Structures are given as structure tokens and as C-alpha cells.
């Protein structure tokens, strides 16, 4: 491994510092914009219910009790619970002009992250890989194969992913952000990912579920499971979810 200052990460952070003197007259990035929303019009869809408890555990207790959970009972989670988790992590909660705001903040309200599910034991949802259509609040089915084992293998053999009723998988569509923020945009995309995952984990606690963030994976293997190209769109983060074992 390189010494800190020789690492790519360190060089990236140094090269993308925002300095007062360099900001004036800076040309906009020469990165083309892309679509703000992704959907799969050909996919079979599953509408998500919007019925969930309005009251429950308090925030301070959820913060105190959150712990990464890597052991899950065999029980399924319900579609209502899954819908709440999707809403909590990326649901639409407001509007200003053409901007639709979400539960998690996003730099420039550009929302570069896409949510996929590797679902194995959710009531009313056949096992498979799904994409979350944020605007439609529904799931689009991309694959019918039970995804747990291949996903666990793609995540360096972390077997708890194969046991979890559902795994959330987040990709970024880099252009959405980087057409505005250029090189620095990648910092913001990674920060967006963190917000989304924490929202998910706290909502899981509210439901009496647990989860574990996962960033150790073979990128192109996970991209391959989702059918994304790894260039325009690539996996950044995952979280396993289930009832505590
Ligand atoms: C960015 C990030 C990546 C992580 N990746 C993994 C992972 O691949 N596998 C895993 O078992 N835990 C992973 N974790 C969970 C951490 O190990 C865990 O958060 C840490 O040990 C602190 O424990 P706690 O979450 O229970 O407070 C990750 C956490 C973060 C924030």
C-alpha cells in the first residue's frame, strides 16, 4: 500500500479542495448532463403500500440503540416494512418548482443515487433484483433469480448477505452530480450515500429490524448483478436488512 500522500484518495482530496482564489472565473465542467430519473419501462412493477405507523420509537433511543446487525432470523419482512424503509431512505417529501426533495439531503438536490434491492424474503415480493422507481413509489423487477448467494460472493464472501431477507444496493449515476460540480462532485456523491444509509438504518430500528452497511465488494461483480455498466453508473454502497437474530 502507498504511503498516505501517495495514495489516490489523498491526491484526489488535495486536487479537489475548494480555494477562494481559484474559484473566481472557474469554467463549468465539460461534463454533459443526463436524466434526473431512472426507470425500467419494460419491467414488471410492484406498487408499494403507503401504510405505516406514524408514531413509535423516539429518535434518541434509535440513535442510542443502532448497531450493525449481521445475524438475521429466517422470518420474512412485510412489504409495508420494505415500503417504509424505501421511503425513509429515498422517499419524496417536498417540492419547489421542478425539484422534488427527499428524506435524505443531496448536494444541489441532484440525487445521483439509485436504489436497487436484492430481495429474498419479503412477503408479497418474489425473490429477485428490483429497482426502486422513486417518483412512482414502486419497484421494477429486473431479475427473477434468488440473489442472496451471488451477492454474498460479490461482497467478498460475507455470508450474512445471503441470510438477510433483503439487501439494499446503492449505485451512483455520476453525471447527475458531476455535470454541475466536476471533479469535486465525487465527494458530494459519497456524502449523499452516507445520508441515505443512515436514514435506512434508523428506520430499520424504528421497525425493530437491524441492518449492516457494506462497502467491501467486488465492484464489477455487483454491477453485473444489477446490469449497470460501472462507468456511467456504479455501485457504491449496500446494506443488509432483517429481523435481529
Ligand atoms: C462505509 C462503511 C462500510 C462498511 N462496510 C462493512 C462491510 O463490508 N462489512 C461489514 O460487516 N461491516 C461493514 N461496515 C460496518 C462497520 O464495521 C460498523 O459500522 C462498525 O464496526 C461500527 O459498529 P456499529 O455499526 O455496530 O456501531 C461498514 C460501515 C461503514 C460506515
PDB file of C-alpha atoms and ligand atoms in Angstrom:
ATOM      1  CA  UNK A   1       0.000   0.000   0.000  1.00  0.00           C
ATOM      2  CA  UNK A   2       1.253   3.508  -0.754  1.00  0.00           C
ATOM      3  CA  UNK A   3       2.186   5.967   1.947  1.00  0.00           C
ATOM      4  CA  UNK A   4      -0.726   8.348   2.711  1.00  0.00           C
ATOM      5  CA  UNK A   5       0.392  11.198   0.484  1.00  0.00           C
ATOM      6  CA  UNK A   6       0.986   8.842  -2.441  1.00  0.00           C
ATOM      7  CA  UNK A   7      -2.477   7.313  -2.199  1.00  0.00           C
ATOM      8  CA  UNK A   8      -5.048   8.100  -4.882  1.00  0.00           C
ATOM      9  CA  UNK A   9      -7.514   9.167  -2.226  1.00  0.00           C
ATOM     10  CA  UNK A  10      -5.133  11.730  -0.760  1.00  0.00           C
ATOM     11  CA  UNK A  11      -4.272  13.087  -4.184  1.00  0.00           C
ATOM     12  CA  UNK A  12      -7.957  13.334  -5.039  1.00  0.00           C
ATOM     13  CA  UNK A  13      -8.742  15.250  -1.841  1.00  0.00           C
ATOM     14  CA  UNK A  14      -5.845  17.630  -2.399  1.00  0.00           C
ATOM     15  CA  UNK A  15      -6.786  18.192  -6.049  1.00  0.00           C
ATOM     16  CA  UNK A  16     -10.436  18.874  -5.264  1.00  0.00           C
ATOM     17  CA  UNK A  17     -10.010  21.353  -2.407  1.00  0.00           C
ATOM     18  CA  UNK A  18     -12.073  24.464  -2.949  1.00  0.00           C
ATOM     19  CA  UNK A  19      -9.796  27.513  -2.681  1.00  0.00           C
ATOM     20  CA  UNK A  20     -11.112  31.073  -2.601  1.00  0.00           C
ATOM     21  CA  UNK A  21      -8.519  32.359  -5.077  1.00  0.00           C
ATOM     22  CA  UNK A  22      -9.159  29.617  -7.658  1.00  0.00           C
ATOM     23  CA  UNK A  23     -12.955  29.866  -7.563  1.00  0.00           C
ATOM     24  CA  UNK A  24     -13.460  33.127  -9.481  1.00  0.00           C
ATOM     25  CA  UNK A  25     -13.626  32.702 -13.229  1.00  0.00           C
ATOM     26  CA  UNK A  26     -13.605  28.897 -12.978  1.00  0.00           C
ATOM     27  CA  UNK A  27     -15.045  27.314 -16.155  1.00  0.00           C
ATOM     28  CA  UNK A  28     -18.014  24.972 -15.656  1.00  0.00           C
ATOM     29  CA  UNK A  29     -17.180  21.284 -16.016  1.00  0.00           C
ATOM     30  CA  UNK A  30     -17.288  19.921 -19.572  1.00  0.00           C
ATOM     31  CA  UNK A  31     -19.431  17.006 -18.411  1.00  0.00           C
ATOM     32  CA  UNK A  32     -22.765  16.528 -20.170  1.00  0.00           C
ATOM     33  CA  UNK A  33     -25.915  16.365 -18.107  1.00  0.00           C
ATOM     34  CA  UNK A  34     -28.087  13.267 -18.012  1.00  0.00           C
ATOM     35  CA  UNK A  35     -31.608  12.232 -16.995  1.00  0.00           C
ATOM     36  CA  UNK A  36     -32.610  13.038 -13.417  1.00  0.00           C
ATOM     37  CA  UNK A  37     -34.721   9.893 -13.064  1.00  0.00           C
ATOM     38  CA  UNK A  38     -34.112   6.284 -13.974  1.00  0.00           C
ATOM     39  CA  UNK A  39     -36.918   3.839 -14.691  1.00  0.00           C
ATOM     40  CA  UNK A  40     -37.241   0.494 -16.440  1.00  0.00           C
ATOM     41  CA  UNK A  41     -40.383   0.898 -18.581  1.00  0.00           C
ATOM     42  CA  UNK A  42     -40.334  -2.752 -19.706  1.00  0.00           C
ATOM     43  CA  UNK A  43     -40.093  -4.188 -16.197  1.00  0.00           C
ATOM     44  CA  UNK A  44     -42.855  -5.885 -14.243  1.00  0.00           C
ATOM     45  CA  UNK A  45     -43.818  -3.449 -11.454  1.00  0.00           C
ATOM     46  CA  UNK A  46     -44.849  -3.893  -7.834  1.00  0.00           C
ATOM     47  CA  UNK A  47     -46.733  -0.975  -6.310  1.00  0.00           C
ATOM     48  CA  UNK A  48     -45.588  -0.131  -2.792  1.00  0.00           C
ATOM     49  CA  UNK A  49     -48.090   0.405   0.030  1.00  0.00           C
ATOM     50  CA  UNK A  50     -48.021   3.711   1.863  1.00  0.00           C
ATOM     51  CA  UNK A  51     -49.472   2.488   5.137  1.00  0.00           C
ATOM     52  CA  UNK A  52     -47.092   2.549   8.058  1.00  0.00           C
ATOM     53  CA  UNK A  53     -47.182   3.570  11.705  1.00  0.00           C
ATOM     54  CA  UNK A  54     -46.927   7.335  12.210  1.00  0.00           C
ATOM     55  CA  UNK A  55     -45.666   7.032  15.745  1.00  0.00           C
ATOM     56  CA  UNK A  56     -43.227   4.750  17.506  1.00  0.00           C
ATOM     57  CA  UNK A  57     -39.711   4.696  18.892  1.00  0.00           C
ATOM     58  CA  UNK A  58     -38.145   8.047  19.605  1.00  0.00           C
ATOM     59  CA  UNK A  59     -35.119   9.312  17.708  1.00  0.00           C
ATOM     60  CA  UNK A  60     -32.761   9.467  20.664  1.00  0.00           C
ATOM     61  CA  UNK A  61     -33.418   5.819  21.541  1.00  0.00           C
ATOM     62  CA  UNK A  62     -32.905   4.805  17.904  1.00  0.00           C
ATOM     63  CA  UNK A  63     -29.555   6.601  17.858  1.00  0.00           C
ATOM     64  CA  UNK A  64     -28.544   5.020  21.164  1.00  0.00           C
ATOM     65  CA  UNK A  65     -29.523   1.526  20.049  1.00  0.00           C
ATOM     66  CA  UNK A  66     -28.332   1.413  16.430  1.00  0.00           C
ATOM     67  CA  UNK A  67     -25.705  -1.313  15.995  1.00  0.00           C
ATOM     68  CA  UNK A  68     -24.607  -3.107  12.866  1.00  0.00           C
ATOM     69  CA  UNK A  69     -26.588  -6.318  12.608  1.00  0.00           C
ATOM     70  CA  UNK A  70     -25.097  -9.307  10.790  1.00  0.00           C
ATOM     71  CA  UNK A  71     -27.343 -12.082  12.030  1.00  0.00           C
ATOM     72  CA  UNK A  72     -30.955 -12.440  10.931  1.00  0.00           C
ATOM     73  CA  UNK A  73     -33.819 -14.766  11.849  1.00  0.00           C
ATOM     74  CA  UNK A  74     -35.348 -16.758   8.980  1.00  0.00           C
ATOM     75  CA  UNK A  75     -38.591 -14.730   9.153  1.00  0.00           C
ATOM     76  CA  UNK A  76     -39.680 -12.549   6.226  1.00  0.00           C
ATOM     77  CA  UNK A  77     -40.251  -8.835   6.446  1.00  0.00           C
ATOM     78  CA  UNK A  78     -43.517  -7.395   5.159  1.00  0.00           C
ATOM     79  CA  UNK A  79     -43.991  -5.315   2.011  1.00  0.00           C
ATOM     80  CA  UNK A  80     -45.241  -2.488   4.268  1.00  0.00           C
ATOM     81  CA  UNK A  81     -41.981  -2.587   6.214  1.00  0.00           C
ATOM     82  CA  UNK A  82     -39.981  -2.579   2.996  1.00  0.00           C
ATOM     83  CA  UNK A  83     -42.010   0.354   1.684  1.00  0.00           C
ATOM     84  CA  UNK A  84     -41.303   2.333   4.839  1.00  0.00           C
ATOM     85  CA  UNK A  85     -37.572   1.573   4.521  1.00  0.00           C
ATOM     86  CA  UNK A  86     -37.558   2.791   0.911  1.00  0.00           C
ATOM     87  CA  UNK A  87     -39.467   5.927   1.831  1.00  0.00           C
ATOM     88  CA  UNK A  88     -37.192   6.654   4.797  1.00  0.00           C
ATOM     89  CA  UNK A  89     -34.053   6.283   2.704  1.00  0.00           C
ATOM     90  CA  UNK A  90     -35.131   7.991  -0.551  1.00  0.00           C
ATOM     91  CA  UNK A  91     -38.822   8.944  -0.411  1.00  0.00           C
ATOM     92  CA  UNK A  92     -40.103  12.240  -1.819  1.00  0.00           C
ATOM     93  CA  UNK A  93     -41.156  14.677   0.891  1.00  0.00           C
ATOM     94  CA  UNK A  94     -41.432  18.099  -0.737  1.00  0.00           C
ATOM     95  CA  UNK A  95     -41.384  20.184  -3.886  1.00  0.00           C
ATOM     96  CA  UNK A  96     -40.062  23.565  -5.031  1.00  0.00           C
ATOM     97  CA  UNK A  97     -40.655  24.230  -8.720  1.00  0.00           C
ATOM     98  CA  UNK A  98     -39.404  21.196 -10.619  1.00  0.00           C
ATOM     99  CA  UNK A  99     -37.305  19.995  -7.676  1.00  0.00           C
ATOM    100  CA  UNK A 100     -38.655  17.111  -5.680  1.00  0.00           C
ATOM    101  CA  UNK A 101     -36.960  16.868  -2.316  1.00  0.00           C
ATOM    102  CA  UNK A 102     -36.339  13.628  -0.466  1.00  0.00           C
ATOM    103  CA  UNK A 103     -35.947  12.372   3.098  1.00  0.00           C
ATOM    104  CA  UNK A 104     -32.129  12.405   2.729  1.00  0.00           C
ATOM    105  CA  UNK A 105     -30.251  15.561   1.720  1.00  0.00           C
ATOM    106  CA  UNK A 106     -28.381  15.655  -1.589  1.00  0.00           C
ATOM    107  CA  UNK A 107     -25.830  18.192  -2.816  1.00  0.00           C
ATOM    108  CA  UNK A 108     -27.587  20.620  -5.171  1.00  0.00           C
ATOM    109  CA  UNK A 109     -30.767  18.498  -4.888  1.00  0.00           C
ATOM    110  CA  UNK A 110     -29.326  16.431  -7.749  1.00  0.00           C
ATOM    111  CA  UNK A 111     -29.981  12.981  -6.246  1.00  0.00           C
ATOM    112  CA  UNK A 112     -27.334  10.939  -8.066  1.00  0.00           C
ATOM    113  CA  UNK A 113     -28.018   7.707  -6.132  1.00  0.00           C
ATOM    114  CA  UNK A 114     -30.218   4.886  -7.389  1.00  0.00           C
ATOM    115  CA  UNK A 115     -31.617   2.196  -5.086  1.00  0.00           C
ATOM    116  CA  UNK A 116     -31.777  -1.494  -6.003  1.00  0.00           C
ATOM    117  CA  UNK A 117     -32.949  -4.377  -3.830  1.00  0.00           C
ATOM    118  CA  UNK A 118     -31.740  -7.938  -3.698  1.00  0.00           C
ATOM    119  CA  UNK A 119     -34.890  -9.340  -2.168  1.00  0.00           C
ATOM    120  CA  UNK A 120     -35.157 -12.862  -0.792  1.00  0.00           C
ATOM    121  CA  UNK A 121     -37.811 -12.957   1.899  1.00  0.00           C
ATOM    122  CA  UNK A 122     -40.279 -10.114   1.614  1.00  0.00           C
ATOM    123  CA  UNK A 123     -43.970 -11.052   1.826  1.00  0.00           C
ATOM    124  CA  UNK A 124     -45.702 -10.443  -1.488  1.00  0.00           C
ATOM    125  CA  UNK A 125     -42.449  -9.951  -3.387  1.00  0.00           C
ATOM    126  CA  UNK A 126     -40.950 -12.784  -5.428  1.00  0.00           C
ATOM    127  CA  UNK A 127     -37.203 -13.207  -4.830  1.00  0.00           C
ATOM    128  CA  UNK A 128     -35.147 -11.225  -7.303  1.00  0.00           C
ATOM    129  CA  UNK A 129     -33.416  -7.964  -8.033  1.00  0.00           C
ATOM    130  CA  UNK A 130     -35.537  -4.832  -8.128  1.00  0.00           C
ATOM    131  CA  UNK A 131     -35.010  -1.166  -8.934  1.00  0.00           C
ATOM    132  CA  UNK A 132     -36.817   1.470  -6.871  1.00  0.00           C
ATOM    133  CA  UNK A 133     -38.775   3.922  -9.039  1.00  0.00           C
ATOM    134  CA  UNK A 134     -38.645   6.905  -6.687  1.00  0.00           C
ATOM    135  CA  UNK A 135     -41.279   9.063  -8.394  1.00  0.00           C
ATOM    136  CA  UNK A 136     -43.700   6.198  -8.937  1.00  0.00           C
ATOM    137  CA  UNK A 137     -43.052   4.760  -5.434  1.00  0.00           C
ATOM    138  CA  UNK A 138     -42.924   1.282  -6.868  1.00  0.00           C
ATOM    139  CA  UNK A 139     -40.453  -1.486  -7.608  1.00  0.00           C
ATOM    140  CA  UNK A 140     -39.351  -2.645 -11.039  1.00  0.00           C
ATOM    141  CA  UNK A 141     -38.316  -6.267 -11.275  1.00  0.00           C
ATOM    142  CA  UNK A 142     -35.003  -6.765 -13.076  1.00  0.00           C
ATOM    143  CA  UNK A 143     -34.214 -10.407 -12.361  1.00  0.00           C
ATOM    144  CA  UNK A 144     -36.068 -13.461 -11.098  1.00  0.00           C
ATOM    145  CA  UNK A 145     -33.126 -15.372  -9.629  1.00  0.00           C
ATOM    146  CA  UNK A 146     -32.677 -15.635  -5.836  1.00  0.00           C
ATOM    147  CA  UNK A 147     -29.898 -13.069  -5.449  1.00  0.00           C
ATOM    148  CA  UNK A 148     -28.561 -13.695  -1.919  1.00  0.00           C
ATOM    149  CA  UNK A 149     -25.756 -16.148  -2.587  1.00  0.00           C
ATOM    150  CA  UNK A 150     -24.312 -14.426  -5.687  1.00  0.00           C
ATOM    151  CA  UNK A 151     -24.478 -11.106  -3.869  1.00  0.00           C
ATOM    152  CA  UNK A 152     -22.690 -12.521  -0.806  1.00  0.00           C
ATOM    153  CA  UNK A 153     -19.962 -13.866  -3.094  1.00  0.00           C
ATOM    154  CA  UNK A 154     -19.674 -10.491  -4.832  1.00  0.00           C
ATOM    155  CA  UNK A 155     -19.272  -8.927  -1.382  1.00  0.00           C
ATOM    156  CA  UNK A 156     -16.081 -10.833  -0.580  1.00  0.00           C
ATOM    157  CA  UNK A 157     -17.979 -13.861   0.700  1.00  0.00           C
ATOM    158  CA  UNK A 158     -19.724 -12.012   3.556  1.00  0.00           C
ATOM    159  CA  UNK A 159     -22.286 -14.712   4.215  1.00  0.00           C
ATOM    160  CA  UNK A 160     -24.778 -12.576   6.162  1.00  0.00           C
ATOM    161  CA  UNK A 161     -25.871 -11.017   2.871  1.00  0.00           C
ATOM    162  CA  UNK A 162     -27.167 -14.431   1.805  1.00  0.00           C
ATOM    163  CA  UNK A 163     -29.161 -14.733   5.068  1.00  0.00           C
ATOM    164  CA  UNK A 164     -30.728 -11.264   5.028  1.00  0.00           C
ATOM    165  CA  UNK A 165     -34.355 -11.008   3.837  1.00  0.00           C
ATOM    166  CA  UNK A 166     -33.361  -8.007   1.756  1.00  0.00           C
ATOM    167  CA  UNK A 167     -30.203  -6.154   0.780  1.00  0.00           C
ATOM    168  CA  UNK A 168     -30.286  -2.539  -0.345  1.00  0.00           C
ATOM    169  CA  UNK A 169     -27.761  -1.720  -3.076  1.00  0.00           C
ATOM    170  CA  UNK A 170     -26.968   1.891  -3.969  1.00  0.00           C
ATOM    171  CA  UNK A 171     -25.350   3.000  -7.179  1.00  0.00           C
ATOM    172  CA  UNK A 172     -24.441   6.487  -8.364  1.00  0.00           C
ATOM    173  CA  UNK A 173     -25.159   7.975 -11.771  1.00  0.00           C
ATOM    174  CA  UNK A 174     -22.125  10.231 -11.706  1.00  0.00           C
ATOM    175  CA  UNK A 175     -23.176  12.742 -14.385  1.00  0.00           C
ATOM    176  CA  UNK A 176     -26.179  13.890 -12.421  1.00  0.00           C
ATOM    177  CA  UNK A 177     -23.876  15.496  -9.901  1.00  0.00           C
ATOM    178  CA  UNK A 178     -20.586  15.914 -11.758  1.00  0.00           C
ATOM    179  CA  UNK A 179     -22.090  17.874 -14.670  1.00  0.00           C
ATOM    180  CA  UNK A 180     -22.508  20.606 -12.059  1.00  0.00           C
ATOM    181  CA  UNK A 181     -19.704  20.052  -9.568  1.00  0.00           C
ATOM    182  CA  UNK A 182     -16.993  18.488 -11.761  1.00  0.00           C
ATOM    183  CA  UNK A 183     -14.112  16.725 -10.009  1.00  0.00           C
ATOM    184  CA  UNK A 184     -15.338  17.800  -6.578  1.00  0.00           C
ATOM    185  CA  UNK A 185     -18.702  16.208  -7.206  1.00  0.00           C
ATOM    186  CA  UNK A 186     -17.497  12.760  -6.252  1.00  0.00           C
ATOM    187  CA  UNK A 187     -17.018  13.954  -2.683  1.00  0.00           C
ATOM    188  CA  UNK A 188     -20.665  15.013  -2.583  1.00  0.00           C
ATOM    189  CA  UNK A 189     -21.910  11.769  -4.101  1.00  0.00           C
ATOM    190  CA  UNK A 190     -20.184   9.744  -1.388  1.00  0.00           C
ATOM    191  CA  UNK A 191     -21.639  12.018   1.281  1.00  0.00           C
ATOM    192  CA  UNK A 192     -25.123  11.556  -0.215  1.00  0.00           C
ATOM    193  CA  UNK A 193     -24.655   7.797   0.082  1.00  0.00           C
ATOM    194  CA  UNK A 194     -23.879   8.069   3.789  1.00  0.00           C
ATOM    195  CA  UNK A 195     -27.027  10.074   4.480  1.00  0.00           C
ATOM    196  CA  UNK A 196     -29.200   7.554   2.692  1.00  0.00           C
ATOM    197  CA  UNK A 197     -27.758   4.589   4.537  1.00  0.00           C
ATOM    198  CA  UNK A 198     -28.088   6.203   7.955  1.00  0.00           C
ATOM    199  CA  UNK A 199     -31.722   7.078   7.246  1.00  0.00           C
ATOM    200  CA  UNK A 200     -32.303   3.449   6.345  1.00  0.00           C
ATOM    201  CA  UNK A 201     -30.639   2.106   9.487  1.00  0.00           C
ATOM    202  CA  UNK A 202     -32.617   4.409  11.782  1.00  0.00           C
ATOM    203  CA  UNK A 203     -35.881   3.499  10.059  1.00  0.00           C
ATOM    204  CA  UNK A 204     -34.948  -0.168  10.423  1.00  0.00           C
ATOM    205  CA  UNK A 205     -34.507   0.391  14.162  1.00  0.00           C
ATOM    206  CA  UNK A 206     -37.953   2.007  14.294  1.00  0.00           C
ATOM    207  CA  UNK A 207     -39.411  -1.229  12.842  1.00  0.00           C
ATOM    208  CA  UNK A 208     -37.432  -3.465  15.194  1.00  0.00           C
ATOM    209  CA  UNK A 209     -35.210  -4.546  12.323  1.00  0.00           C
ATOM    210  CA  UNK A 210     -31.449  -4.319  12.052  1.00  0.00           C
ATOM    211  CA  UNK A 211     -29.001  -3.740   9.264  1.00  0.00           C
ATOM    212  CA  UNK A 212     -25.361  -3.596   8.364  1.00  0.00           C
ATOM    213  CA  UNK A 213     -23.697  -1.220   5.917  1.00  0.00           C
ATOM    214  CA  UNK A 214     -21.431  -2.949   3.412  1.00  0.00           C
ATOM    215  CA  UNK A 215     -18.720  -1.319   1.301  1.00  0.00           C
ATOM    216  CA  UNK A 216     -16.444  -4.346   0.826  1.00  0.00           C
ATOM    217  CA  UNK A 217     -17.378  -5.803  -2.559  1.00  0.00           C
ATOM    218  CA  UNK A 218     -16.035  -6.629  -5.985  1.00  0.00           C
ATOM    219  CA  UNK A 219     -17.459  -3.639  -7.824  1.00  0.00           C
ATOM    220  CA  UNK A 220     -17.892  -5.190 -11.240  1.00  0.00           C
ATOM    221  CA  UNK A 221     -19.496  -8.326  -9.808  1.00  0.00           C
ATOM    222  CA  UNK A 222     -22.179  -6.281  -8.051  1.00  0.00           C
ATOM    223  CA  UNK A 223     -22.596  -4.068 -11.138  1.00  0.00           C
ATOM    224  CA  UNK A 224     -23.013  -7.242 -13.188  1.00  0.00           C
ATOM    225  CA  UNK A 225     -25.828  -8.473 -10.926  1.00  0.00           C
ATOM    226  CA  UNK A 226     -27.637  -5.157 -11.395  1.00  0.00           C
ATOM    227  CA  UNK A 227     -26.875  -4.844 -15.094  1.00  0.00           C
ATOM    228  CA  UNK A 228     -25.219  -1.421 -14.749  1.00  0.00           C
ATOM    229  CA  UNK A 229     -22.108  -0.508 -16.724  1.00  0.00           C
ATOM    230  CA  UNK A 230     -19.694   0.533 -13.945  1.00  0.00           C
ATOM    231  CA  UNK A 231     -18.793   3.708 -15.872  1.00  0.00           C
ATOM    232  CA  UNK A 232     -21.827   5.968 -16.058  1.00  0.00           C
ATOM    233  CA  UNK A 233     -23.385   4.169 -13.096  1.00  0.00           C
ATOM    234  CA  UNK A 234     -21.602   2.081 -10.495  1.00  0.00           C
ATOM    235  CA  UNK A 235     -22.291   0.528  -7.106  1.00  0.00           C
ATOM    236  CA  UNK A 236     -21.062   2.500  -4.082  1.00  0.00           C
ATOM    237  CA  UNK A 237     -22.693   1.026  -1.007  1.00  0.00           C
ATOM    238  CA  UNK A 238     -25.018  -1.685   0.294  1.00  0.00           C
ATOM    239  CA  UNK A 239     -26.922  -2.502   3.467  1.00  0.00           C
ATOM    240  CA  UNK A 240     -28.308  -5.830   4.655  1.00  0.00           C
ATOM    241  CA  UNK A 241     -31.629  -5.689   6.451  1.00  0.00           C
ATOM    242  CA  UNK A 242     -33.633  -8.125   8.523  1.00  0.00           C
ATOM    243  CA  UNK A 243     -35.137  -9.013  11.866  1.00  0.00           C
ATOM    244  CA  UNK A 244     -32.488  -9.349  14.515  1.00  0.00           C
ATOM    245  CA  UNK A 245     -31.245 -12.904  15.035  1.00  0.00           C
TER     246      UNK A 245
HETATM  247  C1  LIG B   1     -18.556   2.876   4.949  1.00  0.00           C
HETATM  248  C2  LIG B   1     -18.798   1.635   5.760  1.00  0.00           C
HETATM  249  C3  LIG B   1     -18.526   0.397   5.206  1.00  0.00           C
HETATM  250  C4  LIG B   1     -18.768  -0.777   5.932  1.00  0.00           C
HETATM  251  N1  LIG B   1     -18.567  -1.987   5.327  1.00  0.00           N
HETATM  252  C5  LIG B   1     -18.818  -3.117   6.032  1.00  0.00           C
HETATM  253  C6  LIG B   1     -18.677  -4.382   5.407  1.00  0.00           C
HETATM  254  O1  LIG B   1     -18.345  -4.510   4.218  1.00  0.00           O
HETATM  255  N2  LIG B   1     -18.923  -5.488   6.153  1.00  0.00           N
HETATM  256  C7  LIG B   1     -19.334  -5.407   7.472  1.00  0.00           C
HETATM  257  O2  LIG B   1     -19.545  -6.439   8.086  1.00  0.00           O
HETATM  258  N3  LIG B   1     -19.483  -4.213   8.072  1.00  0.00           N
HETATM  259  C8  LIG B   1     -19.257  -3.063   7.397  1.00  0.00           C
HETATM  260  N4  LIG B   1     -19.462  -1.848   7.977  1.00  0.00           N
HETATM  261  C9  LIG B   1     -19.963  -1.791   9.378  1.00  0.00           C
HETATM  262  C10 LIG B   1     -18.867  -1.382  10.361  1.00  0.00           C
HETATM  263  O3  LIG B   1     -18.000  -2.466  10.574  1.00  0.00           O
HETATM  264  C11 LIG B   1     -19.533  -0.926  11.672  1.00  0.00           C
HETATM  265  O4  LIG B   1     -20.300   0.226  11.422  1.00  0.00           O
HETATM  266  C12 LIG B   1     -18.506  -0.628  12.755  1.00  0.00           C
HETATM  267  O5  LIG B   1     -17.862  -1.801  13.180  1.00  0.00           O
HETATM  268  C13 LIG B   1     -19.122   0.054  13.964  1.00  0.00           C
HETATM  269  O6  LIG B   1     -20.116  -0.789  14.539  1.00  0.00           O
HETATM  270  P1  LIG B   1     -21.650  -0.326  14.652  1.00  0.00           P
HETATM  271  O7  LIG B   1     -22.153  -0.015  13.272  1.00  0.00           O
HETATM  272  O8  LIG B   1     -22.353  -1.508  15.244  1.00  0.00           O
HETATM  273  O9  LIG B   1     -21.714   0.874  15.526  1.00  0.00           O
HETATM  274  C14 LIG B   1     -19.248  -0.688   7.270  1.00  0.00           C
HETATM  275  C15 LIG B   1     -19.528   0.572   7.810  1.00  0.00           C
HETATM  276  C16 LIG B   1     -19.338   1.709   7.070  1.00  0.00           C
HETATM  277  C17 LIG B   1     -19.713   3.044   7.666  1.00  0.00           C
END
